[in-house]
């Protein structure tokens, strides 16, 4: 028997025992791949005949990740079954893969909050999409992150960027951004999503205390992040963090208060990208064919069950890939560079295939031209067809003499033709859309022969035009291939003013009305039961996401409801609030108590110049429906100024936007501060005289 040495484990031994973990988000929570993803998981879409998730898992395994959690909220059974039947379920696998699913996941933020609730993270981990294709070394990035944490205890995340010029084919405008970075430390100072605006504004604060600041518009977001174990709890504490970008913005906004920070890793070599939309799907497919993703290339990246029989395809000059057997290729047909053809496929006479991927058991007729076309398994294209930059899912039938224009997507089982022309960007599915309440349409809808041809079978897929980023900053992608329309000249103009109901208890939009009522109920209970502001914030944030309310709307509603509380106290709970009519003096007395109680609540939402403007908008809305209490606006602004909720610049800037004589709530609110604004601006009579003239001086 060998005696125990009694040696204690040192720090180096403990580090060696740490398991490198990864978290994979298997849902994209949008319709970039519609209508295909209605019936099929995003991460199981084939890219050069391999499911996207295989590229991600193989990359993580190659980089030494030992445990990977796949979080999915839709098509969960299909993802579980695929992982169960794959090599990742083999006990001999170097990496364990665990699928975690829930129908409650509505965002990546929900996934990470559940990750925190399950306490699965032991140390630093890698966060990435389930459609990531990469060969970029992870270990050096993780080591760099840990050195950063040792130097800066508040470092939470290292974002991975690849240096690429703006015109590069992998620079998708949907992900276009401008970032400010400290070039000496790699610390991220500011982030702007430039796809949503034609100009970029940088706060002066990011240049203070920095010897150098680098502004970058030459970076591709690889959608890979190395995270500290403190990231999931922060997501859990902030329900308004729905995406990784929300987290980044929140940390940067509150860096001085919370002491947390984010860093960057900028790579000048290697490959990393996510097939987040069809533009990137097209670009990454071409990169795989051209071997930029080595070793994840068609002839080397093999399925486990096919290794015993040798390679599934053979690599030829000009990046042409043919199957080992089963291909019937006419001598007069031409395979141009960057083309992949699956086994069991037949290609007829005088057919040209260029920059395209053809799946297994497909049939391509005579005199067909395929350019940048992606055909999955069992697709049939009859004679005389022209296909360009399109995606055809499994089982699609294209009858003779059909032209498919760029940007078209044909989902499973669609039939088109003969003798038709599909317009650019047409999205077809085999079944009609339902009304959202029934599994099947009430009336059987007939196919439109003008759309799909007299022998066709397919229905137009209409994207949800109500989809919108919670901060109202993400451009709606009208082109499913991922290219947003260029920003309009007036995109920065203020939105049209919404009508405000005269009874003061409703909003013109149903969701906003419901949200308003829930905020009223929460704050009423807060007063009656002395509920802490932290709990009220959680309730309000939950209501915000339930009704999809933008943050600027939240701030305006919360401000308005706080000012209305003295009028609503004592009314019956549930449903719409019952409005009381106290005298102006009684209102002022009650308001002082409410403002003191909800001071922390207001501070939570009013943090910068934009939120101050939203707060002032809420005050305008209050004045519009409570004109008899407009005299209180001056003391309200005075109190908010003293509490550092509103700055002098915010108040004066707001006042300059409209003349007090302007009809409507904007002018009425400004007229109400006649006695307060001169007091605030007494130190600057010149400024005061520039934009404000007291009615008493006329």
XYZ file of C-alpha atoms in Angstrom:
698
model
C 0.000 0.000 0.000
C 1.295 3.408 -0.944
C 1.051 5.897 1.873
C -0.573 9.251 1.275
C 1.897 12.072 0.943
C -0.512 14.467 2.583
C 0.380 17.103 0.002
C -2.083 19.952 -0.142
C -3.384 21.174 -3.447
C -1.895 24.475 -4.480
C -3.539 27.165 -6.571
C -2.012 25.759 -9.737
C -3.503 22.333 -8.996
C -6.920 23.855 -8.413
C -6.713 25.743 -11.701
C -5.882 22.508 -13.487
C -9.048 20.963 -12.063
C -11.238 23.750 -13.436
C -13.509 22.554 -16.203
C -13.732 24.802 -19.236
C -17.421 25.350 -19.951
C -19.376 26.842 -22.835
C -22.949 28.073 -23.167
C -24.541 27.825 -26.615
C -27.716 29.746 -27.502
C -29.618 27.548 -29.959
C -32.371 30.088 -30.725
C -32.038 33.337 -32.642
C -35.419 34.757 -31.487
C -36.166 36.400 -34.833
C -37.446 35.526 -38.298
C -34.210 35.929 -40.264
C -34.592 32.372 -41.601
C -38.366 32.407 -41.988
C -40.303 30.461 -43.079
C -37.837 27.584 -42.651
C -37.414 28.002 -38.897
C -41.162 27.680 -38.360
C -40.705 23.944 -38.877
C -36.988 23.384 -38.386
C -34.412 24.411 -35.747
C -32.053 27.187 -36.744
C -29.015 25.299 -35.453
C -29.895 22.146 -37.422
C -29.987 23.968 -40.748
C -27.355 22.364 -43.007
C -24.414 24.527 -44.022
C -22.480 22.743 -46.791
C -24.459 19.625 -45.841
C -23.566 19.730 -42.125
C -25.875 20.998 -39.360
C -24.739 24.357 -38.031
C -24.538 23.052 -34.466
C -21.881 20.532 -35.567
C -19.548 23.358 -36.561
C -20.039 25.020 -33.189
C -19.584 21.879 -31.093
C -16.590 20.666 -33.084
C -14.943 24.065 -32.697
C -15.468 24.031 -28.935
C -14.169 20.477 -28.668
C -11.096 21.339 -30.734
C -10.383 24.242 -28.359
C -10.462 22.086 -25.242
C -13.937 22.868 -23.911
C -14.998 19.993 -21.667
C -18.640 20.795 -20.905
C -21.159 22.539 -23.147
C -24.721 23.560 -22.326
C -27.094 24.026 -25.259
C -30.062 26.235 -24.361
C -33.078 26.024 -26.654
C -36.657 27.228 -26.462
C -38.146 26.014 -29.757
C -37.980 22.710 -31.638
C -36.447 21.250 -28.500
C -37.315 17.624 -29.285
C -35.536 17.766 -32.639
C -32.403 19.246 -31.068
C -32.407 16.703 -28.232
C -32.866 13.812 -30.650
C -30.043 15.036 -32.857
C -27.599 15.395 -29.958
C -28.685 12.029 -28.548
C -27.904 10.264 -31.824
C -24.658 12.153 -32.472
C -21.117 11.425 -31.371
C -21.525 13.992 -28.585
C -23.564 11.448 -26.616
C -20.775 8.874 -26.805
C -19.282 8.258 -23.330
C -15.845 8.390 -24.973
C -16.414 11.915 -26.248
C -13.897 14.477 -24.989
C -16.690 16.980 -24.411
C -20.002 16.431 -22.665
C -23.012 18.145 -24.231
C -26.117 18.881 -22.157
C -29.331 20.185 -23.717
C -31.442 22.475 -21.502
C -34.828 23.527 -22.825
C -37.811 25.599 -21.775
C -40.743 27.101 -23.631
C -40.381 30.158 -21.389
C -37.180 31.305 -23.111
C -37.996 34.482 -25.025
C -34.450 35.825 -25.265
C -30.824 34.996 -24.610
C -31.236 36.899 -21.350
C -33.873 34.396 -20.207
C -31.472 31.558 -20.977
C -28.677 33.094 -18.920
C -31.039 33.821 -16.043
C -32.015 30.149 -16.048
C -28.318 29.266 -16.191
C -27.876 31.257 -13.004
C -30.908 29.647 -11.362
C -29.524 26.175 -12.074
C -26.056 27.143 -10.727
C -24.256 25.323 -13.544
C -21.285 27.657 -13.952
C -18.130 26.942 -11.945
C -15.658 29.406 -13.452
C -15.086 31.495 -16.578
C -17.133 30.270 -19.538
C -17.564 30.884 -23.261
C -20.856 32.301 -24.557
C -21.650 31.958 -28.258
C -24.335 31.289 -30.859
C -25.279 27.792 -31.959
C -24.473 28.774 -35.549
C -20.840 29.742 -34.940
C -18.205 28.610 -37.428
C -14.673 29.305 -36.233
C -11.074 28.184 -36.008
C -9.885 31.074 -33.828
C -7.846 29.780 -30.846
C -9.860 30.140 -27.643
C -7.212 29.352 -25.043
C -5.172 32.545 -25.589
C -8.369 34.611 -25.344
C -9.392 32.879 -22.108
C -5.905 33.345 -20.655
C -6.001 37.016 -21.661
C -9.400 37.384 -19.981
C -8.114 35.853 -16.740
C -5.104 38.169 -16.721
C -7.468 41.084 -17.211
C -9.607 39.935 -14.269
C -6.496 39.667 -12.103
C -5.675 43.270 -12.995
C -9.245 44.621 -12.945
C -11.520 42.836 -10.475
C -14.552 44.422 -12.133
C -13.878 42.868 -15.555
C -16.925 40.793 -16.497
C -16.595 39.921 -20.155
C -14.182 39.851 -23.080
C -15.846 40.374 -26.465
C -14.179 38.780 -29.487
C -13.827 40.878 -32.639
C -12.203 40.123 -35.985
C -10.641 43.019 -37.866
C -12.406 43.312 -41.242
C -12.945 46.351 -43.505
C -16.528 47.646 -43.776
C -16.894 46.426 -47.360
C -15.919 42.827 -46.571
C -18.554 40.229 -47.462
C -18.713 39.020 -43.853
C -19.551 42.517 -42.610
C -23.326 42.304 -42.368
C -24.993 45.691 -41.923
C -27.336 44.235 -39.344
C -24.379 43.827 -36.961
C -22.536 46.974 -38.026
C -21.128 48.848 -35.052
C -18.677 51.531 -34.011
C -16.742 50.953 -30.810
C -14.381 53.032 -28.702
C -11.543 51.070 -27.102
C -8.552 51.873 -24.939
C -5.783 50.512 -27.209
C -3.417 49.914 -24.298
C -5.731 47.770 -22.162
C -8.402 46.662 -24.636
C -11.109 48.091 -22.382
C -14.384 48.832 -24.162
C -15.371 52.458 -23.580
C -18.412 52.908 -25.816
C -20.519 50.899 -28.262
C -22.833 52.203 -30.990
C -24.893 50.021 -33.296
C -24.225 52.016 -36.444
C -26.763 50.107 -38.564
C -29.496 52.094 -36.812
C -28.160 55.601 -37.321
C -26.389 57.780 -39.868
C -24.262 59.520 -37.253
C -22.377 58.525 -34.122
C -22.264 60.558 -30.920
C -19.619 59.832 -28.298
C -19.849 61.158 -24.736
C -16.927 63.317 -23.703
C -16.544 61.251 -20.547
C -14.962 58.364 -22.460
C -12.043 60.608 -23.428
C -11.413 61.827 -19.895
C -8.609 60.070 -18.081
C -7.552 58.204 -21.233
C -4.218 58.883 -22.869
C -5.444 57.284 -26.099
C -8.827 56.177 -27.443
C -9.239 54.115 -30.613
C -12.478 54.415 -32.592
C -13.170 51.329 -34.696
C -15.485 50.740 -37.619
C -13.310 47.940 -38.919
C -14.439 45.189 -36.538
C -16.712 42.220 -37.099
C -18.576 41.041 -34.011
C -17.823 37.315 -33.848
C -20.647 36.819 -31.317
C -18.228 35.035 -29.007
C -17.642 36.235 -25.458
C -15.555 34.965 -22.551
C -17.567 35.620 -19.402
C -16.755 35.629 -15.726
C -19.029 33.640 -13.381
C -20.489 36.977 -12.210
C -22.285 37.509 -15.531
C -25.306 35.194 -14.928
C -26.183 36.786 -11.553
C -26.108 40.244 -13.150
C -28.525 39.045 -15.837
C -30.703 37.638 -13.047
C -30.739 41.008 -11.295
C -31.623 42.933 -14.457
C -34.657 41.654 -16.310
C -34.227 44.367 -18.935
C -31.086 42.613 -20.212
C -32.534 40.521 -23.031
C -29.500 40.258 -25.308
C -25.747 40.299 -24.991
C -25.800 43.827 -26.405
C -28.237 44.917 -23.666
C -25.764 43.605 -21.108
C -22.868 45.461 -22.743
C -24.793 48.729 -22.858
C -25.953 48.372 -19.274
C -22.468 47.690 -17.939
C -20.979 50.617 -19.874
C -23.759 52.944 -18.736
C -23.354 52.101 -15.049
C -19.610 51.487 -15.001
C -18.843 54.383 -12.666
C -21.555 53.313 -10.207
C -21.098 49.546 -10.215
C -17.378 49.393 -11.002
C -17.822 46.717 -13.677
C -16.163 46.784 -17.079
C -15.951 44.978 -20.416
C -12.870 44.276 -22.512
C -12.208 43.331 -26.110
C -10.015 40.887 -27.964
C -9.312 42.052 -31.515
C -7.928 39.374 -33.814
C -6.106 40.093 -37.059
C -6.128 36.480 -38.208
C -8.085 33.227 -37.969
C -11.787 32.822 -38.609
C -14.937 33.306 -36.532
C -18.457 34.174 -37.659
C -22.073 33.349 -36.906
C -24.712 32.406 -39.483
C -27.170 34.808 -37.881
C -29.005 35.611 -41.123
C -28.985 34.583 -44.767
C -26.305 37.092 -45.716
C -23.954 35.458 -43.231
C -25.195 31.979 -44.196
C -24.190 32.739 -47.788
C -20.833 34.285 -46.823
C -19.861 31.500 -44.404
C -20.861 28.810 -46.907
C -18.493 30.335 -49.456
C -15.741 30.588 -46.831
C -16.169 26.912 -45.936
C -15.960 25.967 -49.614
C -12.853 28.132 -50.020
C -11.294 26.512 -46.932
C -10.932 29.639 -44.787
C -12.420 27.610 -41.923
C -9.844 24.789 -41.991
C -9.981 22.222 -40.382
C -13.766 22.600 -40.585
C -13.924 21.915 -44.323
C -16.097 19.412 -46.227
C -13.465 16.754 -46.919
C -12.023 16.729 -43.373
C -14.992 17.567 -41.193
C -16.595 14.133 -41.232
C -19.546 12.553 -39.530
C -18.490 9.957 -36.998
C -20.510 7.185 -38.611
C -18.885 7.801 -42.013
C -15.261 7.711 -40.929
C -14.914 3.964 -41.263
C -15.863 4.156 -44.936
C -13.432 6.958 -45.717
C -14.140 10.547 -46.772
C -17.655 11.472 -47.863
C -16.368 13.789 -50.585
C -13.215 14.527 -52.530
C -11.667 17.962 -52.819
C -10.812 19.057 -56.374
C -9.056 22.083 -57.793
C -10.933 25.413 -57.669
C -12.679 24.375 -54.452
C -14.989 21.881 -56.105
C -16.252 19.035 -53.911
C -17.712 15.839 -55.321
C -18.967 12.743 -53.498
C -16.870 9.599 -53.519
C -19.701 7.752 -55.236
C -23.271 8.165 -56.373
C -22.926 11.322 -58.492
C -24.393 11.261 -62.005
C -22.827 14.223 -63.783
C -23.462 14.889 -67.476
C -20.339 15.478 -69.538
C -21.738 18.704 -70.931
C -22.519 20.119 -67.501
C -20.106 22.540 -65.849
C -19.143 22.764 -62.190
C -17.584 26.179 -61.638
C -15.388 27.115 -58.620
C -16.689 26.912 -55.035
C -19.278 24.218 -55.595
C -20.347 21.261 -53.460
C -22.434 18.351 -54.737
C -23.855 15.683 -52.438
C -24.053 11.954 -53.084
C -26.934 10.483 -55.053
C -27.405 13.679 -57.069
C -28.058 13.790 -60.818
C -27.080 16.794 -62.984
C -28.335 17.001 -66.581
C -26.896 18.253 -69.862
C -25.692 21.831 -70.361
C -26.248 22.737 -66.727
C -24.001 25.263 -64.961
C -23.444 25.195 -61.192
C -21.373 28.004 -59.642
C -20.733 29.025 -56.020
C -23.515 26.692 -54.953
C -24.229 23.816 -52.587
C -26.378 20.872 -53.676
C -27.488 18.333 -51.097
C -27.990 14.601 -51.306
C -30.307 12.849 -53.756
C -31.142 15.970 -55.731
C -32.151 15.981 -59.383
C -31.058 18.882 -61.600
C -32.423 18.899 -65.142
C -31.018 20.113 -68.448
C -30.105 23.712 -69.300
C -30.278 24.770 -65.671
C -28.190 27.567 -64.168
C -27.469 27.678 -60.418
C -25.492 30.604 -59.003
C -25.084 31.135 -55.260
C -27.940 28.707 -54.757
C -28.292 26.470 -51.710
C -30.287 23.291 -52.252
C -30.878 20.911 -49.376
C -31.600 17.200 -49.765
C -34.134 15.707 -52.223
C -34.649 18.907 -54.210
C -35.790 18.611 -57.827
C -35.078 21.346 -60.394
C -36.520 20.615 -63.827
C -35.259 21.749 -67.236
C -34.652 25.365 -68.187
C -34.612 26.890 -64.698
C -32.515 29.813 -63.452
C -31.760 30.090 -59.716
C -29.650 32.847 -58.150
C -28.825 33.562 -54.473
C -31.706 31.559 -53.077
C -32.327 28.845 -50.502
C -34.432 25.752 -51.192
C -35.229 23.491 -48.244
C -35.612 19.721 -48.331
C -38.211 18.346 -50.743
C -38.737 21.479 -52.862
C -39.849 20.902 -56.456
C -39.057 23.536 -59.107
C -40.857 22.733 -62.343
C -39.624 23.620 -65.829
C -38.732 27.129 -66.965
C -38.840 28.773 -63.554
C -36.673 31.768 -62.665
C -35.968 32.327 -58.973
C -34.598 35.796 -58.220
C -32.084 36.684 -55.486
C -33.323 36.606 -51.911
C -36.005 33.948 -52.336
C -36.511 31.246 -49.696
C -38.635 28.155 -50.391
C -39.466 26.100 -47.323
C -40.064 22.368 -47.009
C -42.283 20.757 -49.644
C -42.981 23.882 -51.712
C -43.753 23.338 -55.402
C -43.414 26.167 -57.961
C -43.999 26.335 -61.691
C -44.005 25.770 -64.481
C -43.158 28.896 -66.457
C -43.133 31.486 -63.684
C -40.786 34.119 -62.324
C -40.447 34.471 -58.549
C -39.788 38.079 -57.628
C -36.833 39.107 -55.491
C -37.223 38.294 -51.807
C -40.218 35.964 -52.148
C -40.705 33.707 -49.101
C -42.828 30.603 -49.680
C -44.106 27.917 -47.334
C -46.171 24.795 -47.962
C -49.027 25.777 -45.625
C -50.797 29.113 -45.139
C -50.259 31.223 -42.052
C -52.772 30.728 -39.255
C -54.352 33.531 -37.259
C -52.239 32.610 -34.240
C -55.126 30.999 -32.334
C -55.806 27.901 -34.409
C -53.499 25.085 -35.386
C -55.113 24.958 -38.825
C -56.761 27.710 -40.845
C -60.543 27.800 -40.557
C -60.968 27.867 -44.334
C -58.724 25.961 -46.694
C -56.836 28.612 -48.632
C -56.209 28.078 -52.310
C -52.744 28.578 -53.766
C -52.298 31.617 -55.984
C -51.374 30.413 -59.507
C -49.964 33.847 -60.307
C -47.528 33.413 -57.421
C -46.524 29.728 -57.530
C -47.688 28.612 -60.991
C -50.637 26.568 -62.145
C -49.089 23.337 -60.812
C -47.531 24.955 -57.772
C -48.170 24.432 -54.096
C -47.088 27.197 -51.745
C -48.193 30.225 -49.776
C -46.592 33.572 -49.160
C -44.919 33.951 -45.773
C -45.481 37.367 -44.250
C -42.998 38.461 -41.632
C -44.169 40.032 -38.394
C -43.724 43.737 -39.029
C -44.325 44.493 -35.343
C -41.000 42.937 -34.342
C -38.987 45.670 -32.679
C -36.003 46.043 -30.420
C -36.945 46.995 -26.872
C -34.807 50.129 -27.067
C -36.375 51.099 -30.399
C -32.905 51.176 -31.918
C -32.783 48.069 -34.094
C -33.709 48.617 -37.736
C -36.440 46.295 -38.966
C -34.873 43.954 -41.469
C -37.062 44.240 -44.546
C -34.725 42.074 -46.605
C -34.614 38.582 -45.125
C -31.069 38.226 -46.419
C -30.033 40.549 -43.622
C -29.403 43.860 -45.332
C -31.411 46.624 -43.644
C -32.561 49.599 -45.703
C -30.177 52.565 -45.557
C -31.026 55.088 -42.839
C -33.378 57.816 -43.961
C -32.481 61.472 -43.614
C -35.150 62.040 -40.987
C -34.552 58.883 -38.964
C -33.271 60.924 -36.043
C -36.366 63.093 -35.897
C -38.666 62.695 -32.942
C -41.558 60.251 -33.295
C -45.021 61.627 -33.788
C -46.745 62.628 -30.594
C -49.250 60.074 -29.402
C -52.716 61.220 -28.500
C -53.428 61.111 -24.807
C -56.918 60.261 -23.667
C -58.724 62.936 -21.741
C -59.739 60.708 -18.869
C -56.124 60.167 -17.938
C -56.395 56.436 -17.371
C -55.849 54.991 -20.832
C -53.352 55.043 -23.664
C -54.171 54.821 -27.381
C -52.242 51.580 -27.753
C -53.759 48.595 -25.967
C -50.424 47.244 -24.717
C -49.413 50.642 -23.377
C -52.785 50.993 -21.684
C -52.409 47.601 -20.006
C -48.850 48.436 -18.969
C -50.002 51.780 -17.548
C -52.702 50.054 -15.488
C -50.229 47.505 -14.116
C -47.789 50.246 -13.094
C -50.671 52.014 -11.338
C -51.553 48.831 -9.436
C -47.914 48.197 -8.499
C -47.372 51.713 -7.142
C -50.717 51.736 -5.339
C -49.730 48.537 -3.568
C -46.303 50.042 -2.947
C -47.899 52.880 -0.985
C -50.554 50.824 0.795
C -48.275 47.903 1.747
C -44.994 49.847 1.936
C -43.364 47.633 -0.722
C -39.661 48.269 -1.304
C -38.711 50.039 -4.524
C -36.460 47.123 -5.552
C -39.489 44.830 -5.660
C -41.538 47.408 -7.538
C -38.774 47.686 -10.138
C -38.915 43.919 -10.710
C -42.692 44.094 -11.156
C -42.484 47.002 -13.586
C -39.740 45.332 -15.632
C -41.773 42.125 -15.821
C -44.789 44.085 -17.063
C -42.582 45.893 -19.535
C -41.537 42.669 -21.232
C -44.999 41.175 -21.021
C -46.337 44.073 -23.118
C -43.167 44.784 -25.154
C -42.833 48.407 -24.041
C -39.767 50.390 -25.120
C -37.607 51.833 -22.338
C -38.496 55.429 -23.215
C -42.164 54.496 -22.808
C -41.451 52.891 -19.439
C -39.792 56.045 -18.086
C -42.605 58.300 -19.307
C -45.303 56.040 -17.837
C -43.514 55.597 -14.495
C -43.007 59.367 -14.162
C -46.626 60.080 -15.008
C -47.966 57.441 -12.595
C -45.786 58.716 -9.728
C -47.245 62.202 -10.259
C -50.764 60.743 -10.433
C -50.438 58.671 -7.266
C -51.939 61.370 -4.985
C -55.027 61.260 -7.240
C -55.273 57.459 -7.248
C -54.636 56.534 -3.629
C -57.637 54.944 -1.998
C -59.149 53.819 -5.319
C -60.124 50.204 -5.767
C -57.450 47.828 -6.973
C -57.792 45.800 -10.133
C -58.914 47.097 -13.485
C -58.591 50.782 -14.248
C -57.830 53.181 -11.426
C -60.523 55.433 -9.951
C -59.413 59.072 -10.098
C -59.787 61.239 -6.975
C -60.146 65.040 -7.125
C -58.247 66.569 -4.183
C -57.630 70.287 -3.966
C -54.335 71.694 -5.235
C -53.066 72.045 -1.654
C -54.071 68.478 -0.764
C -52.431 67.226 -3.956
C -49.177 69.016 -3.090
C -49.094 67.505 0.403
C -49.696 63.972 -0.865
C -47.259 64.419 -3.757
C -44.355 65.269 -1.438
C -44.864 61.948 0.369
C -45.094 60.004 -2.900
C -41.956 61.589 -4.342
C -40.029 60.769 -1.188
C -41.228 57.151 -1.250
C -40.528 56.596 -4.953
C -37.243 58.508 -5.140
C -35.209 55.280 -5.538
C -37.638 54.054 -8.190
C -37.171 57.201 -10.257
C -33.388 57.058 -9.821
C -33.407 53.517 -11.208
C -34.907 54.652 -14.505
C -33.653 58.239 -14.869
C -29.904 57.936 -15.375
C -28.763 59.879 -18.431
C -29.773 62.697 -20.755
C -32.066 60.476 -22.833
C -33.945 59.161 -19.821
C -34.229 62.722 -18.471
C -35.930 63.714 -21.720
C -38.316 60.763 -21.342
C -39.072 61.836 -17.765
C -39.927 65.341 -18.953
C -42.180 63.803 -21.591
C -43.998 61.981 -18.791
C -44.475 65.309 -17.003
C -45.962 66.756 -20.199
C -48.389 63.829 -20.384
C -49.387 64.438 -16.767
C -50.083 68.119 -17.464
C -52.117 67.220 -20.554
C -54.617 65.147 -18.547
C -54.356 66.979 -15.201
C -54.362 70.615 -16.232
C -55.881 71.690 -12.927
C -52.662 70.570 -11.184
C -50.258 72.139 -13.693
C -49.104 74.684 -11.091
C -47.281 71.823 -9.365
C -44.908 71.338 -12.316
C -42.542 74.051 -11.069
C -42.094 72.487 -7.614
C -41.848 69.042 -9.243
C -38.973 70.172 -11.475
C -37.377 71.935 -8.522
C -37.512 68.742 -6.450
C -36.137 66.612 -9.301
C -33.353 69.135 -9.853
C -32.437 69.110 -6.152
C -32.478 65.287 -6.115
C -30.183 65.231 -9.191
C -32.808 63.410 -11.223
C -32.879 66.220 -13.788
C -29.917 68.359 -14.742
C -30.044 72.059 -15.518
C -29.073 71.266 -19.110
C -31.931 68.773 -19.440
C -34.520 71.226 -18.107
C -33.351 74.197 -20.156
C -32.929 72.065 -23.262
C -36.450 70.723 -22.828
C -37.828 74.243 -22.354
C -36.190 75.501 -25.549
C -37.979 72.915 -27.676
C -41.341 74.747 -27.515
C -42.598 78.232 -26.760
C -44.892 78.488 -23.713
C -47.600 79.818 -26.023
C -47.560 76.615 -28.078
C -50.991 74.939 -28.002
C -51.208 71.540 -26.367
C -49.429 69.817 -23.470
C -45.931 70.885 -24.583
C -46.734 74.587 -24.266
C -48.931 74.130 -21.207
C -46.160 72.379 -19.259
C -43.672 75.119 -20.111
C -46.115 77.837 -19.169
C -46.518 76.153 -15.788
C -42.836 76.684 -14.890
C -43.027 80.472 -15.124
C -41.998 80.887 -11.500
C -39.422 78.118 -11.355
C -37.322 78.532 -14.490
C -36.093 82.081 -13.720
C -34.909 80.823 -10.331
C -32.956 78.012 -11.975
C -31.461 80.326 -14.573
C -30.836 83.328 -12.329
C -27.134 82.636 -12.622
C -27.289 83.060 -16.394
C -29.516 85.982 -17.360
C -28.208 86.016 -20.917
C -29.236 82.422 -21.532
C -32.550 83.039 -19.830
C -33.268 86.033 -22.038
C -32.335 84.103 -25.156
C -35.147 81.618 -25.086
C -37.616 82.623 -22.382
C -39.701 85.753 -22.020
C -41.916 86.025 -18.982
C -45.505 86.875 -19.712
C -45.326 89.535 -16.974
C -42.724 91.452 -19.007
C -44.994 91.800 -22.042
